[in-house]
């Protein structure tokens, strides 16, 4: 081909319209159907395994306390039982029990006063549901926990799919569904699975908000932060996690695409700092409102009754004065303050690890428990992922977003 022919061909090529491509975010219908099929099979199989197991096991020691506490919150608006934990998980667990019993007045039930302190057994709980087998009384609250565990699995699948694709999401969901810790705790009426689900969803929507700051992502982040705060006092750990992830985003060269108001890109550190601070302020406000909502927007643990908070007041003068001020002003529900003081007073407890006991616990307890209780294939895959992230063979920002919360 001569020089003029080549130039003419190049000109035609440059002037030709670019071929149309599908949007990056669009997924083929076949992959969407595959994703729905994977999630549906997981929900069905996981539920069958969990429900079959819970019908064959007796309750743990704490479950009668949590079930009766949640029932007393719903039936009598009495938050005096088990105030050391926030009420949301117990409210959720006991919700089906309202259909198993007839409304009664707690003031006319002499048995109830004995359960405000001391051990609550399954027999104690069964007295409030005459004619109902105790297995049925425990079945429905346990089923509520299974539903939250299924929800957590769906969030695991969704986040893995957005990060690494459908195949990785299926693998993550497979590991989650067969993890013995998840299977065991999904059947126990306690705060662990609810908090894990809300905490995971909170960080997931924080990641989504950093990728695209839209009203849905920001509001769901605030909502799940509030739900985590109302489920377990450990929610305070989300604050340093959020600060660390927020600082990573602020100091990274990547902008935050904003879709709130006029579409724009937040590229400067000042603009990103204001956006991150606004989200965290909204999350704290959400937690404050949801906490009050779970306590019925009432300060007293029980109408006409109060808790003996004075016995739990700290000895330090400044801390004692601060708590007294909270009580006088009624800035938080009385039962929530009581729970915080209880945990502060009994922060160190007797623990056992590898043949030794300690009155103050062990720093290595959770790392050892993680290593012992997690299946070896999962540990190997996690180690491989950390290696690939360190070698930049996987997306480092996404990998750090997963690893930093775990490290904290």
Coordinates of C-alpha atoms in Angstrom, one line a residue:
X1 CA 0.0 0.0 0.0
X2 CA 1.4 3.4 -0.9
X3 CA 1.8 6.4 1.4
X4 CA -1.3 8.2 0.2
X5 CA -3.4 5.1 0.6
X6 CA -2.2 4.5 4.1
X7 CA -2.9 8.1 5.1
X8 CA -6.4 7.9 3.6
X9 CA -7.1 4.6 5.4
X10 CA -5.9 6.1 8.7
X11 CA -8.1 9.2 8.2
X12 CA -11.1 7.0 7.7
X13 CA -10.3 5.0 10.8
X14 CA -9.9 8.1 12.9
X15 CA -13.2 9.5 11.7
X16 CA -15.2 6.3 12.2
X17 CA -17.6 6.3 15.2
X18 CA -16.4 4.3 18.2
X19 CA -18.3 1.0 18.7
X20 CA -21.0 1.1 21.4
X21 CA -20.2 -0.6 24.6
X22 CA -22.5 -1.6 27.5
X23 CA -22.2 0.5 30.7
X24 CA -19.6 -0.8 33.1
X25 CA -22.2 -1.2 35.9
X26 CA -24.6 -3.2 33.8
X27 CA -24.7 -6.9 34.4
X28 CA -25.8 -9.4 31.8
X29 CA -29.2 -11.0 32.7
X30 CA -27.6 -14.4 32.9
X31 CA -25.3 -13.3 35.6
X32 CA -28.1 -11.6 37.5
X33 CA -30.1 -14.8 37.4
X34 CA -27.0 -16.8 38.5
X35 CA -26.5 -14.4 41.5
X36 CA -30.2 -14.7 42.5
X37 CA -29.9 -18.5 42.2
X38 CA -26.8 -18.6 44.4
X39 CA -28.3 -16.4 47.1
X40 CA -31.6 -18.4 47.0
X41 CA -29.8 -21.7 47.3
X42 CA -27.7 -20.4 50.2
X43 CA -30.7 -19.0 52.1
X44 CA -32.6 -22.3 51.7
X45 CA -29.7 -24.6 52.6
X46 CA -28.4 -22.5 55.4
X47 CA -31.8 -22.1 56.9
X48 CA -32.5 -25.9 56.8
X49 CA -29.2 -26.7 58.4
X50 CA -29.6 -24.1 61.1
X51 CA -33.2 -24.9 61.9
X52 CA -32.6 -28.6 61.9
X53 CA -29.7 -28.1 64.4
X54 CA -31.5 -25.7 66.7
X55 CA -34.4 -28.2 67.1
X56 CA -31.9 -30.8 68.4
X57 CA -30.0 -28.6 70.9
X58 CA -31.0 -27.2 74.3
X59 CA -30.8 -23.5 75.1
X60 CA -27.6 -21.9 76.4
X61 CA -27.4 -20.4 79.9
X62 CA -27.9 -16.8 78.7
X63 CA -30.8 -17.4 76.3
X64 CA -33.6 -17.4 78.9
X65 CA -32.4 -14.1 80.2
X66 CA -32.3 -12.5 76.8
X67 CA -35.7 -14.0 75.7
X68 CA -37.5 -12.9 79.0
X69 CA -35.8 -9.5 78.8
X70 CA -37.0 -8.9 75.3
X71 CA -40.5 -10.1 76.1
X72 CA -40.6 -7.8 79.1
X73 CA -39.6 -4.9 76.9
X74 CA -42.3 -5.6 74.4
X75 CA -45.1 -6.7 76.7
X76 CA -44.7 -4.3 79.6
X77 CA -42.2 -1.7 78.5
X78 CA -40.1 -2.8 81.4
X79 CA -36.3 -2.5 80.7
X80 CA -35.1 -3.6 84.1
X81 CA -34.0 -7.1 83.1
X82 CA -30.6 -7.5 81.6
X83 CA -29.8 -3.7 81.2
X84 CA -26.1 -4.5 80.6
X85 CA -26.9 -5.1 76.9
X86 CA -28.8 -2.7 74.6
X87 CA -32.4 -3.8 73.8
X88 CA -32.5 -4.2 70.0
X89 CA -31.4 -7.8 69.6
X90 CA -33.7 -8.9 72.5
X91 CA -36.6 -7.0 71.1
X92 CA -36.1 -8.6 67.7
X93 CA -35.8 -12.1 69.2
X94 CA -38.9 -11.8 71.4
X95 CA -41.2 -10.2 68.8
X96 CA -42.9 -13.5 67.7
X97 CA -43.6 -14.4 71.4
X98 CA -46.3 -11.7 71.6
X99 CA -48.5 -14.1 69.5
X100 CA -47.9 -16.9 72.0
X101 CA -49.2 -15.3 75.2
X102 CA -52.1 -13.2 76.4
X103 CA -51.5 -9.7 77.6
X104 CA -51.0 -9.5 81.4
X105 CA -50.1 -6.8 83.8
X106 CA -46.6 -7.2 85.3
X107 CA -47.7 -5.5 88.5
X108 CA -50.2 -8.3 89.1
X109 CA -47.7 -11.1 88.6
X110 CA -45.7 -11.8 91.8
X111 CA -43.3 -14.1 90.0
X112 CA -41.9 -11.4 87.8
X113 CA -40.3 -9.4 90.6
X114 CA -38.0 -12.3 91.5
X115 CA -36.5 -12.3 88.0
X116 CA -35.3 -8.7 88.1
X117 CA -32.0 -10.0 89.6
X118 CA -30.5 -13.4 89.7
X119 CA -30.5 -16.3 87.4
X120 CA -33.4 -16.8 85.0
X121 CA -33.9 -20.4 83.8
X122 CA -36.0 -22.0 81.0
X123 CA -38.5 -23.0 83.7
X124 CA -38.8 -19.4 84.8
X125 CA -39.4 -18.3 81.3
X126 CA -42.0 -21.1 80.6
X127 CA -44.2 -19.8 83.4
X128 CA -45.1 -16.8 81.3
X129 CA -46.4 -19.0 78.5
X130 CA -48.8 -21.5 80.1
X131 CA -49.7 -24.4 77.9
X132 CA -46.9 -23.7 75.4
X133 CA -44.0 -26.2 75.1
X134 CA -40.8 -24.6 76.2
X135 CA -39.2 -25.8 72.9
X136 CA -41.7 -23.6 71.0
X137 CA -40.9 -20.6 73.2
X138 CA -37.3 -20.8 72.3
X139 CA -37.8 -21.8 68.6
X140 CA -39.2 -18.5 67.4
X141 CA -36.6 -16.3 69.0
X142 CA -33.9 -18.6 67.6
X143 CA -35.5 -18.4 64.2
X144 CA -35.2 -14.6 64.4
X145 CA -31.4 -15.0 64.8
X146 CA -31.2 -17.4 61.8
X147 CA -32.9 -14.7 59.7
X148 CA -30.3 -12.2 60.6
X149 CA -27.5 -14.7 59.8
X150 CA -29.1 -15.2 56.4
X151 CA -29.1 -11.4 55.9
X152 CA -25.5 -11.2 56.9
X153 CA -24.6 -13.8 54.3
X154 CA -26.4 -11.8 51.6
X155 CA -24.3 -8.7 52.5
X156 CA -21.2 -10.8 52.3
X157 CA -22.2 -12.0 48.8
X158 CA -23.1 -8.5 47.7
X159 CA -19.9 -6.9 48.8
X160 CA -17.7 -9.7 47.4
X161 CA -19.6 -9.5 44.1
X162 CA -19.0 -5.7 43.8
X163 CA -15.3 -6.1 44.7
X164 CA -14.2 -9.1 42.8
X165 CA -17.1 -10.5 40.7
X166 CA -19.7 -13.3 40.9
X167 CA -17.2 -16.2 41.2
X168 CA -15.5 -14.6 44.2
X169 CA -18.9 -13.8 45.8
X170 CA -20.0 -17.4 45.5
X171 CA -16.7 -18.6 47.1
X172 CA -17.1 -16.1 50.0
X173 CA -20.7 -17.2 50.5
X174 CA -19.6 -20.8 50.5
X175 CA -17.0 -20.2 53.2
X176 CA -19.6 -18.2 55.3
X177 CA -22.3 -20.8 55.0
X178 CA -20.1 -23.6 56.2
X179 CA -18.2 -21.7 58.9
X180 CA -18.8 -23.5 62.2
X181 CA -18.8 -20.2 64.2
X182 CA -21.5 -18.7 62.0
X183 CA -23.6 -21.9 62.1
X184 CA -23.4 -22.2 65.9
X185 CA -24.1 -18.5 66.7
X186 CA -26.9 -18.2 64.2
X187 CA -29.0 -20.4 66.5
X188 CA -28.3 -18.6 69.8
X189 CA -30.4 -15.7 71.1
X190 CA -27.7 -13.2 71.9
X191 CA -26.2 -10.0 70.6
X192 CA -23.4 -11.5 68.5
X193 CA -25.1 -12.3 65.2
X194 CA -27.2 -9.1 65.2
X195 CA -24.2 -6.9 65.9
X196 CA -22.1 -8.8 63.3
X197 CA -24.8 -8.2 60.7
X198 CA -25.3 -4.5 61.5
X199 CA -21.6 -3.8 61.8
X200 CA -20.8 -5.5 58.5
X201 CA -23.6 -3.7 56.7
X202 CA -22.5 -0.4 58.2
X203 CA -18.9 -0.7 56.9
X204 CA -20.2 -2.0 53.6
X205 CA -22.3 1.1 53.0
X206 CA -19.5 3.3 54.2
X207 CA -17.4 1.7 51.4
X208 CA -20.2 2.3 48.9
X209 CA -20.5 5.9 50.1
X210 CA -16.8 6.5 49.5
X211 CA -17.2 5.2 46.0
X212 CA -20.3 7.2 45.3
X213 CA -21.7 9.6 47.9
X214 CA -25.5 9.2 47.3
X215 CA -28.4 9.6 49.6
X216 CA -29.1 5.8 49.7
X217 CA -25.5 4.9 50.6
X218 CA -25.2 7.6 53.2
X219 CA -28.6 6.9 54.8
X220 CA -28.0 3.2 55.0
X221 CA -24.6 3.8 56.5
X222 CA -26.2 5.9 59.2
X223 CA -29.1 3.5 59.7
X224 CA -26.9 0.4 60.2
X225 CA -24.5 2.3 62.5
X226 CA -27.6 3.2 64.6
X227 CA -28.8 -0.4 64.6
X228 CA -25.3 -1.6 65.7
X229 CA -25.4 0.9 68.5
X230 CA -28.8 -0.4 69.7
X231 CA -27.6 -4.0 69.5
X232 CA -24.4 -4.1 71.4
X233 CA -22.2 -1.8 73.4
X234 CA -19.2 -2.9 71.3
X235 CA -20.5 -0.5 68.6
X236 CA -17.9 2.0 69.8
X237 CA -15.3 0.0 67.9
X238 CA -16.9 1.2 64.7
X239 CA -15.8 4.7 65.5
X240 CA -12.0 4.1 65.3
X241 CA -12.7 1.9 62.3
X242 CA -14.6 4.7 60.6
X243 CA -11.9 7.2 61.5
X244 CA -9.1 5.1 60.1
X245 CA -11.0 4.4 56.8
X246 CA -12.1 8.0 56.6
X247 CA -8.5 9.2 56.9
X248 CA -7.4 6.7 54.3
X249 CA -10.0 8.2 51.9
X250 CA -9.2 11.8 52.7
X251 CA -5.5 11.4 52.1
X252 CA -5.8 9.2 49.1
X253 CA -5.6 10.8 45.6
X254 CA -8.9 9.3 44.6
X255 CA -11.9 11.7 44.7
X256 CA -15.3 11.0 46.1
X257 CA -18.0 11.2 43.4
X258 CA -20.9 12.9 45.0
X259 CA -24.5 12.5 43.8
X260 CA -26.2 14.5 46.6
X261 CA -27.4 17.7 45.1
X262 CA -25.5 18.7 42.0
X263 CA -23.3 15.9 40.6
X264 CA -19.7 16.7 41.3
X265 CA -16.3 15.2 42.3
X266 CA -14.9 15.9 45.8
X267 CA -11.2 15.9 45.1
X268 CA -9.7 18.3 47.7
X269 CA -8.9 17.2 51.2
X270 CA -11.1 19.9 52.7
X271 CA -14.1 18.8 50.6
X272 CA -13.6 15.1 51.4
X273 CA -13.1 15.9 55.1
X274 CA -16.4 17.8 55.3
X275 CA -18.2 15.0 53.5
X276 CA -16.8 12.3 55.8
X277 CA -17.5 14.4 58.9
X278 CA -21.1 15.0 57.8
X279 CA -21.7 11.2 57.3
X280 CA -20.2 10.4 60.8
X281 CA -22.3 13.2 62.4
X282 CA -25.4 11.6 60.8
X283 CA -24.4 8.2 62.0
X284 CA -24.0 9.4 65.6
X285 CA -27.4 11.2 65.4
X286 CA -29.0 8.0 64.0
X287 CA -27.5 6.0 66.9
X288 CA -28.8 8.5 69.5
X289 CA -32.4 8.5 68.0
X290 CA -32.5 4.7 67.6
X291 CA -31.3 4.1 71.1
X292 CA -34.1 6.3 72.5
X293 CA -36.6 4.6 70.2
X294 CA -35.6 1.1 71.4
X295 CA -36.2 2.3 75.0
X296 CA -39.6 3.8 74.0
X297 CA -38.4 7.4 74.3
X298 CA -38.6 7.1 78.1
X299 CA -35.8 7.8 80.6
X300 CA -37.0 5.5 83.4
X301 CA -36.4 1.8 82.9
X302 CA -40.0 1.2 84.1
X303 CA -42.7 3.7 84.5
X304 CA -42.9 4.4 88.2
X305 CA -39.7 2.5 88.9
X306 CA -36.0 3.2 88.7
X307 CA -32.8 1.2 88.7
X308 CA -30.2 1.3 91.5
X309 CA -27.7 3.1 89.3
X310 CA -26.1 4.7 92.4
X311 CA -24.5 1.3 93.4
X312 CA -22.6 1.3 90.0
X313 CA -21.3 4.8 90.0
X314 CA -17.6 4.9 89.4
X315 CA -15.2 5.9 92.2
X316 CA -13.3 8.5 90.2
X317 CA -14.6 12.0 91.1
X318 CA -14.7 13.4 87.6
X319 CA -16.3 10.3 86.1
X320 CA -18.8 10.1 88.9
X321 CA -19.8 13.7 88.4
X322 CA -20.1 13.2 84.6
X323 CA -22.5 10.2 85.1
X324 CA -24.5 12.1 87.7
X325 CA -24.9 14.9 85.2
X326 CA -26.1 12.5 82.5
X327 CA -28.7 11.1 85.0
X328 CA -29.8 14.5 86.1
X329 CA -30.2 15.8 82.6
X330 CA -31.7 12.6 81.2
X331 CA -29.5 12.7 78.2
X332 CA -29.6 8.9 77.8
X333 CA -32.1 6.3 78.9
X334 CA -31.6 5.1 82.5
X335 CA -31.2 1.4 81.5
X336 CA -28.6 2.3 78.9
X337 CA -26.6 4.3 81.4
X338 CA -26.9 1.4 83.9
X339 CA -25.6 -1.0 81.3
X340 CA -22.6 1.1 80.5
X341 CA -21.8 1.4 84.2
X342 CA -22.2 -2.3 84.7
X343 CA -19.7 -3.1 81.9
X344 CA -17.3 -0.5 83.2
X345 CA -17.4 -1.9 86.7
X346 CA -17.0 -5.5 85.5
X347 CA -14.7 -4.8 82.6
X348 CA -12.2 -7.4 83.7
X349 CA -13.5 -10.9 84.4
X350 CA -12.1 -14.3 85.1
X351 CA -11.0 -16.0 81.9
X352 CA -9.5 -19.3 80.9
X353 CA -6.9 -19.9 78.1
X354 CA -4.7 -22.9 77.3
X355 CA -4.7 -24.3 80.8
X356 CA -4.4 -21.0 82.7
X357 CA -6.9 -18.7 84.4
X358 CA -6.6 -15.0 85.0
X359 CA -8.7 -12.4 86.8
X360 CA -7.9 -9.8 84.2
X361 CA -8.2 -11.9 81.0
X362 CA -5.6 -12.6 78.3
X363 CA -4.4 -10.3 75.5
X364 CA -4.0 -13.3 73.2
X365 CA -7.5 -14.7 73.9
X366 CA -9.1 -13.5 70.7
X367 CA -6.2 -14.2 68.3
X368 CA -5.9 -17.7 69.7
X369 CA -9.7 -18.2 69.5
X370 CA -9.7 -17.0 65.9
X371 CA -6.9 -19.3 65.0
X372 CA -8.4 -22.3 66.7
X373 CA -12.0 -21.9 65.7
X374 CA -11.6 -20.8 62.1
X375 CA -11.3 -23.7 59.5
X376 CA -7.8 -24.1 58.2
X377 CA -8.7 -23.6 54.5
X378 CA -10.3 -20.2 55.5
X379 CA -7.1 -19.1 57.3
X380 CA -5.0 -20.1 54.3
X381 CA -7.2 -18.2 51.9
X382 CA -7.1 -15.1 54.1
X383 CA -3.3 -15.3 54.3
X384 CA -3.2 -15.7 50.5
X385 CA -5.4 -12.6 50.1
X386 CA -3.2 -10.5 52.4
X387 CA -0.1 -11.6 50.4
X388 CA -1.7 -10.7 47.1
X389 CA -2.8 -7.3 48.4
X390 CA 0.7 -6.6 49.7
X391 CA 2.1 -7.6 46.3
X392 CA -0.4 -5.3 44.6
X393 CA -1.9 -8.2 42.7
X394 CA -5.3 -7.3 44.2
X395 CA -6.9 -3.9 44.5
X396 CA -5.0 -2.4 47.5
X397 CA -7.6 0.2 48.5
X398 CA -10.4 -2.4 48.5
X399 CA -8.2 -4.9 50.3
X400 CA -7.3 -2.3 53.0
X401 CA -11.0 -1.5 53.4
X402 CA -11.5 -5.2 54.3
X403 CA -8.4 -5.7 56.5
X404 CA -8.4 -2.5 58.5
X405 CA -11.7 -3.2 60.3
X406 CA -10.5 -6.7 61.1
X407 CA -7.2 -5.5 62.4
X408 CA -8.8 -2.9 64.7

